[in-house]
XYZ file of C-alpha atoms in Angstrom:
582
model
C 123.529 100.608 160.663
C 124.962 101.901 157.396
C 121.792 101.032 155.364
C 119.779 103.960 157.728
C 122.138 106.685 156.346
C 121.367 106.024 152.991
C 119.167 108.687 151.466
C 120.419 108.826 148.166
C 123.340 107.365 145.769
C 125.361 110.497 146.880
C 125.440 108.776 150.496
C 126.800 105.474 149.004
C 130.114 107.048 147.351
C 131.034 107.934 151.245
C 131.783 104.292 151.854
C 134.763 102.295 151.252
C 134.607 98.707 149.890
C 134.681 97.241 153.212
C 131.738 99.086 154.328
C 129.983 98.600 150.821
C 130.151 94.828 151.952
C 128.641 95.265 155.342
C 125.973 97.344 153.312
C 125.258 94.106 151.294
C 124.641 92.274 154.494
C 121.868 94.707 155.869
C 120.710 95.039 152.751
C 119.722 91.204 152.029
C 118.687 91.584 155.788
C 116.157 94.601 154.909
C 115.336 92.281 151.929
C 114.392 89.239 154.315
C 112.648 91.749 156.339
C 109.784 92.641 153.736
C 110.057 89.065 152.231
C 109.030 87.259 155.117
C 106.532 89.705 155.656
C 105.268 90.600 152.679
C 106.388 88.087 149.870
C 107.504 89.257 146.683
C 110.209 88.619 144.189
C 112.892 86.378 146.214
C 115.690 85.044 143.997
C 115.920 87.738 140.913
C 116.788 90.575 144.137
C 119.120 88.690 146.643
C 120.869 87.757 143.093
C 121.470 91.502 142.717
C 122.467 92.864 145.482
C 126.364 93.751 144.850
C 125.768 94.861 141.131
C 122.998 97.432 142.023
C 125.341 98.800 145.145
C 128.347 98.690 142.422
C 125.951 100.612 139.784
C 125.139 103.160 142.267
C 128.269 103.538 143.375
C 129.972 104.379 139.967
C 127.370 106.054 138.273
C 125.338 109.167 138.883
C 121.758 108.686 138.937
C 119.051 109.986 138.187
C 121.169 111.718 135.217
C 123.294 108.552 134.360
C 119.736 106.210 133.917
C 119.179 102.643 135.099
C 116.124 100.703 133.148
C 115.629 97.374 134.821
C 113.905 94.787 132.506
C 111.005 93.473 133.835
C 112.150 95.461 136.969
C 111.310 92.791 139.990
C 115.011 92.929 141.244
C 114.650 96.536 141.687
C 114.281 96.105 145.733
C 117.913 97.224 146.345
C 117.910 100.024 143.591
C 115.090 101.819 145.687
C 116.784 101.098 149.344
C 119.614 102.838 147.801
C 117.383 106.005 145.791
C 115.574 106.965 149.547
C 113.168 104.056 150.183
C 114.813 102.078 151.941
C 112.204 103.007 154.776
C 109.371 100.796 152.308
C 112.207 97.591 153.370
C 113.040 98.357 157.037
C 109.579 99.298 158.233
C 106.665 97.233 158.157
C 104.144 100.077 158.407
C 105.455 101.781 155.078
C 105.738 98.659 153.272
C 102.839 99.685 151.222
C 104.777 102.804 149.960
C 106.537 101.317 147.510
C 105.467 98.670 144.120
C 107.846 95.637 143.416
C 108.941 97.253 140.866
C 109.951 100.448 139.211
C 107.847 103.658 139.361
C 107.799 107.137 138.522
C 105.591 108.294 140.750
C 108.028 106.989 143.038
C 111.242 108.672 142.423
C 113.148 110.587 140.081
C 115.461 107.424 140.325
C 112.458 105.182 137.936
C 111.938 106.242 134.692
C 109.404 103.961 133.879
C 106.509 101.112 135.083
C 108.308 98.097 133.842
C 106.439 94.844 134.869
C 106.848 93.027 131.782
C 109.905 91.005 129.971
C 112.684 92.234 127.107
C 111.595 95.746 126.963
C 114.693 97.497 129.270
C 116.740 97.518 125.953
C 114.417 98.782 123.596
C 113.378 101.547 126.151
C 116.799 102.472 127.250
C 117.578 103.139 123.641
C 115.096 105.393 123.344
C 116.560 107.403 126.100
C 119.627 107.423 124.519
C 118.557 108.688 121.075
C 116.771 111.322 122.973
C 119.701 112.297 125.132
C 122.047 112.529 121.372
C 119.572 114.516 119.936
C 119.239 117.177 122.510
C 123.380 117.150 122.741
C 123.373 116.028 126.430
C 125.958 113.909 128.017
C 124.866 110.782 130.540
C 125.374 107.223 130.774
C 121.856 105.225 129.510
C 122.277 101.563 131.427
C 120.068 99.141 130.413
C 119.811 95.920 133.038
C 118.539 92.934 131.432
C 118.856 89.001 132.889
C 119.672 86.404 130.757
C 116.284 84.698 131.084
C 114.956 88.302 129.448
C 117.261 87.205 126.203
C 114.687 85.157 125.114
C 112.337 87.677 124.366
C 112.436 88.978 120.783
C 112.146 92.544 121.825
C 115.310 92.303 123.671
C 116.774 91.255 120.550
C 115.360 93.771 118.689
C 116.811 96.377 120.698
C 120.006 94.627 121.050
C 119.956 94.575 117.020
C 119.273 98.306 117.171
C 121.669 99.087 119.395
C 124.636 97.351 118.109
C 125.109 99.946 115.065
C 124.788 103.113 116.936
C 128.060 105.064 117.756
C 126.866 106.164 120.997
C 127.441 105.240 124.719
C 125.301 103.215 125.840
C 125.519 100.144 128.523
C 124.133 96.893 128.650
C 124.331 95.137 132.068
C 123.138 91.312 131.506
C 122.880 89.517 134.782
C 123.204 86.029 133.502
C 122.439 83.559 136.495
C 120.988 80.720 134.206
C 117.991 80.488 135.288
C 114.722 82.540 133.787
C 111.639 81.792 136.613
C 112.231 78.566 135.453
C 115.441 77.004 133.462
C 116.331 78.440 130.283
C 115.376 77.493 126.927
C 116.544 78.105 123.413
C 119.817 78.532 121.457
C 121.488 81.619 122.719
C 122.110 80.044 125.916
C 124.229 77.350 124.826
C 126.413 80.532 123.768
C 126.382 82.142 127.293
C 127.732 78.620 128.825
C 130.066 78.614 126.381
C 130.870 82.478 127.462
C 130.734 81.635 130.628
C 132.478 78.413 130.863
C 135.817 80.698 128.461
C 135.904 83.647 131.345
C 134.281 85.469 127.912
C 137.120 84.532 125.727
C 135.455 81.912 123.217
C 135.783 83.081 119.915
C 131.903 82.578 119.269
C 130.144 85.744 121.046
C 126.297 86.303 120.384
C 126.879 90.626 121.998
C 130.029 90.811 119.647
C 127.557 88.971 116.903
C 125.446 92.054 117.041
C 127.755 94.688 116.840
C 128.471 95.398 120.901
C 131.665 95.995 122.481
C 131.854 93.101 125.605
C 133.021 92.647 128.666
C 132.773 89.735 131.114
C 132.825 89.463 135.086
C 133.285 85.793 136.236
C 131.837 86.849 139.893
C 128.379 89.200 140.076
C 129.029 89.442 143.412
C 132.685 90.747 144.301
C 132.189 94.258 144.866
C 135.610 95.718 144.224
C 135.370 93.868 140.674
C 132.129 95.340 139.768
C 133.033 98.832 140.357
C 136.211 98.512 138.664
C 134.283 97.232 135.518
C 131.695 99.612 135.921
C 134.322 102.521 136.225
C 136.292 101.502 133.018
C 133.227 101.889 130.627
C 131.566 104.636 132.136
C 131.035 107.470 129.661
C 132.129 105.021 126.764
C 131.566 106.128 123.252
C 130.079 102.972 122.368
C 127.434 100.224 123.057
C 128.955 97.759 125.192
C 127.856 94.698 126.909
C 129.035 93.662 130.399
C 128.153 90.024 131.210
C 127.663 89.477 135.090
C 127.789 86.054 136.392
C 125.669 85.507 139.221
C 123.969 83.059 141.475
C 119.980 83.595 141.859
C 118.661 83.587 145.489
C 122.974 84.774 146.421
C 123.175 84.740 150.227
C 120.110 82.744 151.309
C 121.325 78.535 150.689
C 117.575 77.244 149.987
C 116.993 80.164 147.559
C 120.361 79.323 145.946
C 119.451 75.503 146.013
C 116.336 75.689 144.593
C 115.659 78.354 142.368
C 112.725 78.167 140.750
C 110.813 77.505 143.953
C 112.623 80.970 145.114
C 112.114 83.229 142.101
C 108.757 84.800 144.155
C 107.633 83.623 147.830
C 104.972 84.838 149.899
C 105.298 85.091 153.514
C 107.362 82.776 154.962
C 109.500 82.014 157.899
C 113.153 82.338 157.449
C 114.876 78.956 157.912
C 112.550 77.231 155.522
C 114.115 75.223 152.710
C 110.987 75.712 150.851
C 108.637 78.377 152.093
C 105.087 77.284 152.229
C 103.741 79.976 154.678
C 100.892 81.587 152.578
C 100.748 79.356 149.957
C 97.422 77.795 149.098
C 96.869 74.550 150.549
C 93.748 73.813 148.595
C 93.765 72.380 145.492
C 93.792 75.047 142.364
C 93.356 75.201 139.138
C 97.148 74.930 138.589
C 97.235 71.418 139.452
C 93.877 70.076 138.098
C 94.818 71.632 134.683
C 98.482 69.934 134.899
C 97.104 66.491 135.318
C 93.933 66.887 133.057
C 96.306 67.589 129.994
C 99.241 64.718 131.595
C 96.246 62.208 131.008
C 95.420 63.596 127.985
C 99.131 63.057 126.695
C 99.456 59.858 127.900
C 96.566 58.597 125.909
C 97.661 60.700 123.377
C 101.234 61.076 121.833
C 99.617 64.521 119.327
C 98.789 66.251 122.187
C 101.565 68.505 123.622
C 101.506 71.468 126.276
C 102.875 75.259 125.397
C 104.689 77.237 128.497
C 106.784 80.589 127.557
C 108.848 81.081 130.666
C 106.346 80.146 133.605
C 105.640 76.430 133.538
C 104.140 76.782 136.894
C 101.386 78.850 136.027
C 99.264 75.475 135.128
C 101.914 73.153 137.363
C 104.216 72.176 135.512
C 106.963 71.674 138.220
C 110.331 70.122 137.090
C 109.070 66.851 137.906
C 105.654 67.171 135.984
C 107.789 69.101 133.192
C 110.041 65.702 132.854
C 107.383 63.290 133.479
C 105.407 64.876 130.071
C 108.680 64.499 128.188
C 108.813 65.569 124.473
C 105.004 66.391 125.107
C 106.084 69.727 126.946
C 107.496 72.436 125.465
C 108.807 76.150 127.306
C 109.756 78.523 124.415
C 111.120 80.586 126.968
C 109.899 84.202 127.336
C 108.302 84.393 123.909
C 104.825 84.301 123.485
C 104.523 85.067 120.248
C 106.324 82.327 119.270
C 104.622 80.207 120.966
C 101.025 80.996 119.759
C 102.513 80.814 115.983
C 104.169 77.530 117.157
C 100.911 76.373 118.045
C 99.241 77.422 114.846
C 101.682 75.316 113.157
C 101.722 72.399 115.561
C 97.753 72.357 114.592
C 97.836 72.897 110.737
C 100.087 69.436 111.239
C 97.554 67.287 112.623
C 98.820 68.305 116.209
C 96.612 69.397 119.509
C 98.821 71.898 121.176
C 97.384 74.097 124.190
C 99.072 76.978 124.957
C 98.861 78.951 128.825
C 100.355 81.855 130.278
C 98.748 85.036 132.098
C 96.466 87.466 130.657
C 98.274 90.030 130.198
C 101.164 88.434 128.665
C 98.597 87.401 125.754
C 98.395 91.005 125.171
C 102.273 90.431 123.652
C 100.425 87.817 120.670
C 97.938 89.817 119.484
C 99.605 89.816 116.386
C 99.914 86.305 116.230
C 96.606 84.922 117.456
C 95.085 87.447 115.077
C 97.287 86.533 111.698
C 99.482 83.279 112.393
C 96.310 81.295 114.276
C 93.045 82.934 113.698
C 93.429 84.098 110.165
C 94.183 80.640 108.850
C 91.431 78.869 111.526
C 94.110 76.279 113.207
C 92.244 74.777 115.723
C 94.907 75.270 118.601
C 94.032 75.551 122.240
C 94.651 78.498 124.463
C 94.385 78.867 127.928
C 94.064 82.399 129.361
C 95.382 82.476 132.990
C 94.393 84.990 135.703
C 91.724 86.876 133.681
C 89.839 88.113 136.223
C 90.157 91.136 138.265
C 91.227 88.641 141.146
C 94.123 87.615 139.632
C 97.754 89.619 139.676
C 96.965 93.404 140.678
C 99.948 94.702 140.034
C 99.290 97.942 137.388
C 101.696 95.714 134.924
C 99.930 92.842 135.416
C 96.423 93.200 135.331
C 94.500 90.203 133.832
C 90.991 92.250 132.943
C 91.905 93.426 129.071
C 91.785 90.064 127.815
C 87.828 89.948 126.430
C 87.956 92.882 124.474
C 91.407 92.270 122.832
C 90.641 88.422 122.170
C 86.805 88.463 121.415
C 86.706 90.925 118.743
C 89.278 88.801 116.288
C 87.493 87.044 113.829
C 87.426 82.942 113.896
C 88.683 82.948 117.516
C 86.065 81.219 119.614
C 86.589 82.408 123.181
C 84.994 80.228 126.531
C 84.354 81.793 129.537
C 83.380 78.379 132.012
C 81.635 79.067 134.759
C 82.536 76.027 137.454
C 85.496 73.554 137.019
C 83.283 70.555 135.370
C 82.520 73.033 132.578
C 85.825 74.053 132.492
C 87.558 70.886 131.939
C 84.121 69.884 129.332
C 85.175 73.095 127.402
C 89.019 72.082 127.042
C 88.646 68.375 126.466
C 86.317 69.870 123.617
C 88.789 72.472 122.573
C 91.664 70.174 122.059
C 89.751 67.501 120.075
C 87.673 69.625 117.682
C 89.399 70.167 114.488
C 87.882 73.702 113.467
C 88.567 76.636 115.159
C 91.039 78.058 117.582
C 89.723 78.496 120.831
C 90.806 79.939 123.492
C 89.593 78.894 127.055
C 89.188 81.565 130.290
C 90.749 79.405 133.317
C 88.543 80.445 136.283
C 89.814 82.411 138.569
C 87.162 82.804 141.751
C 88.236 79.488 143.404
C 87.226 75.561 142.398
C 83.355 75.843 141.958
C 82.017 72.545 141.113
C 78.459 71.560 140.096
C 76.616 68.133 140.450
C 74.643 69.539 137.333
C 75.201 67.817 133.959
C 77.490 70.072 131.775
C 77.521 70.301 128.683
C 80.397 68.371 126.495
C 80.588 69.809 122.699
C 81.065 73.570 121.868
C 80.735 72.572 118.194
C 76.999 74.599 117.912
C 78.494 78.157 118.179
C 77.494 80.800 120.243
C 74.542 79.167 122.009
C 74.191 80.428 125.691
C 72.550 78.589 128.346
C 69.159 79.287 130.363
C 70.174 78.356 133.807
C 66.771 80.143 135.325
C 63.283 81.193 133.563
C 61.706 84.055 134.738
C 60.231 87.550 133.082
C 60.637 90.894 133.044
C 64.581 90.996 133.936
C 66.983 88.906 132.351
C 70.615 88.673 133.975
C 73.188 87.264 131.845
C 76.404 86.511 133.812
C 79.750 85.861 131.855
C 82.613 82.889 133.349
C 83.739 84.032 137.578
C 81.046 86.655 137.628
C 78.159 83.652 137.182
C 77.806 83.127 141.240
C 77.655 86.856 141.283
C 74.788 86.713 138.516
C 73.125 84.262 140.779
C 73.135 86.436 143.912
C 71.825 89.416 142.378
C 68.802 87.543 140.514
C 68.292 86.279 144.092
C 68.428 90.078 144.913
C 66.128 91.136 142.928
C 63.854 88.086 143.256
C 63.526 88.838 146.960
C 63.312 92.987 146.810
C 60.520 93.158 143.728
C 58.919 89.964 143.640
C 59.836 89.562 140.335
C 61.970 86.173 139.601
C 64.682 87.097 137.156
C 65.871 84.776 133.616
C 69.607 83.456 134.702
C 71.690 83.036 131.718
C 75.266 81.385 131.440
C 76.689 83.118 128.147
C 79.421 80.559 128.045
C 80.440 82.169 124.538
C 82.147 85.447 124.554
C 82.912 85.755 120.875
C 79.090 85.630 119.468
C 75.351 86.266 120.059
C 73.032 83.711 120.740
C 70.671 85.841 118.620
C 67.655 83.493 118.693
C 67.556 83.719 122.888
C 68.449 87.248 122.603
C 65.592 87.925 120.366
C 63.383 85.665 122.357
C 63.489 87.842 125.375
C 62.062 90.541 124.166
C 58.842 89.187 124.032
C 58.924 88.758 127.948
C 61.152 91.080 129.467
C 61.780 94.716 129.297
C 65.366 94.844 131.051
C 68.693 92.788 130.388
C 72.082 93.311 133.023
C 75.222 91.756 131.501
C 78.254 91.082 134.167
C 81.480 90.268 133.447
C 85.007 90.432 135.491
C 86.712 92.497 132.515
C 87.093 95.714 131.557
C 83.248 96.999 130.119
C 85.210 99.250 127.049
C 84.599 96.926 124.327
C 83.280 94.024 125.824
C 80.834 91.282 126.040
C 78.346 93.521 127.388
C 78.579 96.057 125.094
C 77.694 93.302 122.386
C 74.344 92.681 123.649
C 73.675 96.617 124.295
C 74.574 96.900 120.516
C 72.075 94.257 119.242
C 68.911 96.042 121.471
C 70.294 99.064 120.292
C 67.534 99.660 117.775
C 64.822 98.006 120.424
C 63.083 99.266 123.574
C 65.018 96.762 125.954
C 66.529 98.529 128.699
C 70.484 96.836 129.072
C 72.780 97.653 132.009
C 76.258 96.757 131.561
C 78.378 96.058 134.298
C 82.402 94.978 134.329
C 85.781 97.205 135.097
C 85.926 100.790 134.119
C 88.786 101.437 131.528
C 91.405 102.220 133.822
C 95.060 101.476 135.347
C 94.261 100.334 138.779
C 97.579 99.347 140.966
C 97.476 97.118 143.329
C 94.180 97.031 144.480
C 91.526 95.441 146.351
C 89.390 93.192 144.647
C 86.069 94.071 146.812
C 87.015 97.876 146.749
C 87.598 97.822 143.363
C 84.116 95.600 142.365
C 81.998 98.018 144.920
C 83.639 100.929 143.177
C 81.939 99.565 139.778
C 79.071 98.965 141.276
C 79.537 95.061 141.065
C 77.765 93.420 144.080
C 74.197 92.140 144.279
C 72.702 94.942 145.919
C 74.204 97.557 143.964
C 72.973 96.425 140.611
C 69.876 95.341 142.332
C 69.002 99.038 143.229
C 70.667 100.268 139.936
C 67.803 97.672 137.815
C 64.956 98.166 140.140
């Protein structure tokens, strides 16, 4: 097996190009290996298979240095740099992220999880290697569905008037997760669809030298491309065509379906091992806002690259019509595309994941919140049981959103408030609001929820007691409820329940009306504590004798952890606060 003997890139250059090609067989064979096993990013690796051997094979890394944007088809770029171990052996599967990392190998230069940054960075690299007179090749990977971004194009801007060598590989399969959206892609058809020759080229636009390659995936090609503009004096682009999911016919088929799997048994035309067979908030959310269009043509839904992430499959995606609307990868845009959708007389919602809301904080904070357009956002996987990969992590969200002024920020605590909260959200005409989407699992109630939001900041007595008051924020209400039980049953003393409901403001009337009965308050919430809710209720006893306990996420980059490690590490379980308050 040729894939065994490969330690490092030095071990590639051995082969010829008919052995390179048996290499890209066990390769996509180590890849189906961990895949089927372990899940992870499907289509974006098998798509990259040649290109990475082809990179290696011409260049010298770690001193010639590969940046992957977004880095989730880095799989083969670590068999190859002397993990391929983490891909042929399930016991060290665990050794190795799904994507780049420095604590890895010398090979990564940095944790990349997130879109249209591998140009920016890799230009930074490059004006560092000028200015200290050294001499390497600074390759920046980037897929087309990465374009999008307007960091990419930032860099790409940057880039194009500097008089040094510098390489941009695009890996332009036509696909982003989803399809693509916007302008510049009607350009890379037309590149495409010329062999690169048509007179109208966005890389040239900018200022880059270009190259194209009509087939990603013919070895001999790549490395004869890849040969010719090594050690160029110049910033050139080399356009790969390529086929997501290349080698695997369902992932080729269907590739949005394939752009990340779980485990899964090969064979399948759609894998469906591991996937959740009960009904999420995904789904519910996706036909709660298709009614709402229906009955209303001003309502439209906001997606910036992952339709999915509230179920918007292609057939949901065509069934809303004119009423959906994927920027692509650029959040920004679309929160200020929301603001302006709402200063119209429009009621857009806007989802993605929490951590790719930390990319708008510019806009929700001067294009929406500044002028009060009363726009909908939905925050996805806030919670630390959501994505746990260190790029991902969905726990920063309340103290970046709550503290900017006008925003009014939800935290629901079962899905019949939930759904109250955003039918409220889109029809108010006030403020923008943004909306936590549970992430603990479909909790419903047979309680009567409340249905207007318009009274700000007004939390909710669930439970009367004295003495202890426990006020438990959105997912972490069921654990609020255990741990008043806790307490209840260890002291004898039956603890106040409050649901908060409001992360953005102080219900200062309750607030002040517990001090006349209770000497302790415990605040919970599934974020990190630094600047949170909590800390907002231990600011307003500040000056008093109440006793508050705060309890969330330490401020911290956790990777790829355990959720119940990582809450019994903070202390977040019944018992634990329950000895901690008694």
């Amino acid at each position: 097996m040729l894939l065994e003997k490969i330690n490092s890139p030095s071990d590639l250059k051995k082969l010829s190009i008919d052995e390179l090609t048996d290499l890209a067989v066990e390769m996509r064979r180590a890849l189906m290996n961990r895949l089927t096993k372990k899940g992870g990013h499907f289509g974006p690796n098998f798509g990259f298979v040649e290109a990475t051997i082809a990179l290696h094979y011409v260049f010298d890394s770690p001193n010639d240095k590969f940046v992957f944007d977004v880095s989730h088809q880095s799989y083969c770029h670590k068999m190859l740099t002397g993990r391929k171990d983490a891909y042929l052996d399930e016991a060290k599967f665990n050794e190795v992220s799904g994507y780049t990392n420095p604590d890895e190998s010398e090979h990564d230069f940095f944790n990349v999880g997130h879109t249209s940054t591998s140009v920016s960075l890799a230009s930074g690299l490059a004006k560092a290697r000028d200015l200290k007179g050294e001499k390497s090749n600074i390759v920046a990977i980037i897929g087309d569905g990465s374009l999008s971004g307007g960091e990419a194009l930032e860099g790409i801007d940057y880039i194009g008037e500097q008089d040094t060598n510098f390489i941009m590989v695009v890996n332009d399969n036509d696909m982003s997760i989803a399809e693509n959206h916007g302008g510049l892609y009607k350009n890379l058809k037309e590149l495409r669809d010329s062999d690169g020759k048509c007179p109208n080229n966005i890389f040239k636009a900018f200022g880059l030298d270009y190259v194209y390659v009509a087939d990603g995936h013919d070895l001999k090609k790549l490395i004869e491309v890849f040969q010719k503009v090594k050690d160029i004096d110049h910033p050139i682009a080399v356009h790969l065509n390529t086929v997501k999911g290349k080698g695997y016919k369902p992932a080729e088929t269907h590739k949005e379906q394939w752009h990340w799997c779980a485990p899964f048994k090969e064979g399948l035309e759609f894998w469906t091992e591991g996937r959740q067979s009960k009904i999420g908030y995904d789904s519910l959310t996706r036909d709660f806002l298709l009614e709402k269009m229906k009955n209303d043509p001003k309502v439209c839904t906001i997606a910036a690259g992952i339709p999915t992430n509230i179920g918007f499959t292609r057939e949901f995606r065509l069934q809303a019509g004119k009423q959906f609307v994927d920027v692509g990868i650029a959040e920004e845009h679309a929160v200020a595309l929301a603001s302006g959708m709402a200063k119209n007389g429009g009621k857009p919602v806007f989802a993605t994941h929490s951590s790719f809301f930390q990319r708008t904080y510019d806009q929700v904070a001067q294009d929406l919140c500044i002028n009060s357009n009363p726009a909908t956002l939905l925050v996805n996987t806030a919670s630390v049981y959501g994505m746990n990969d260190v790029t991902h992590l969905g726990i920063y969200d309340i103290p970046m959103l709550s503290n900017i002024p006008n925003l009014v920020y939800l935290a629901p605590t079962n899905a019949e408030e939930y759904f109250a909260m955003l039918d409220w959200s889109i029809e108010q005409d006030k403020y923008p609001v943004a909306v936590r989407i549970p992430c603990n699992g479909v909790i419903h109630t047979d309680k009567e929820v409340q249905k207007d939001y318009s009274d700000l900041n007004k939390y909710q007595t669930v439970q009367s007691g004295s003495k202890i008051a426990v006020l438990a924020l959105g997912d972490f209400f069921q654990l609020g409820e255990a741990t008043a039980k806790e307490i209840e049953e260890r002291s004898g003393v039956k603890p106040t329940l409050i649901n908060p409901r409001f992360i953005t403001g102080l219900d200062e009337k309750l607030l002040e009306e517990l001090k006349k009965s209770h000497t302790t308050v415990v605040t919970i919430e599934d974020g990190s504590i630094e600047g949170g809710f909590g800390e907002k209720i231990a600011r307003f006893y500040g000056p008093s004798g109440m006793k508050v306990f705060n309890y969330g996420l330490k401020k911290e980059f956790v990777d790829r952890y355990v959720a119940k490690e990582l809450m019994e590490k903070n202390r977040l379980s019944p018992s634990l606060i329950a000895d901690d308050v008694l």
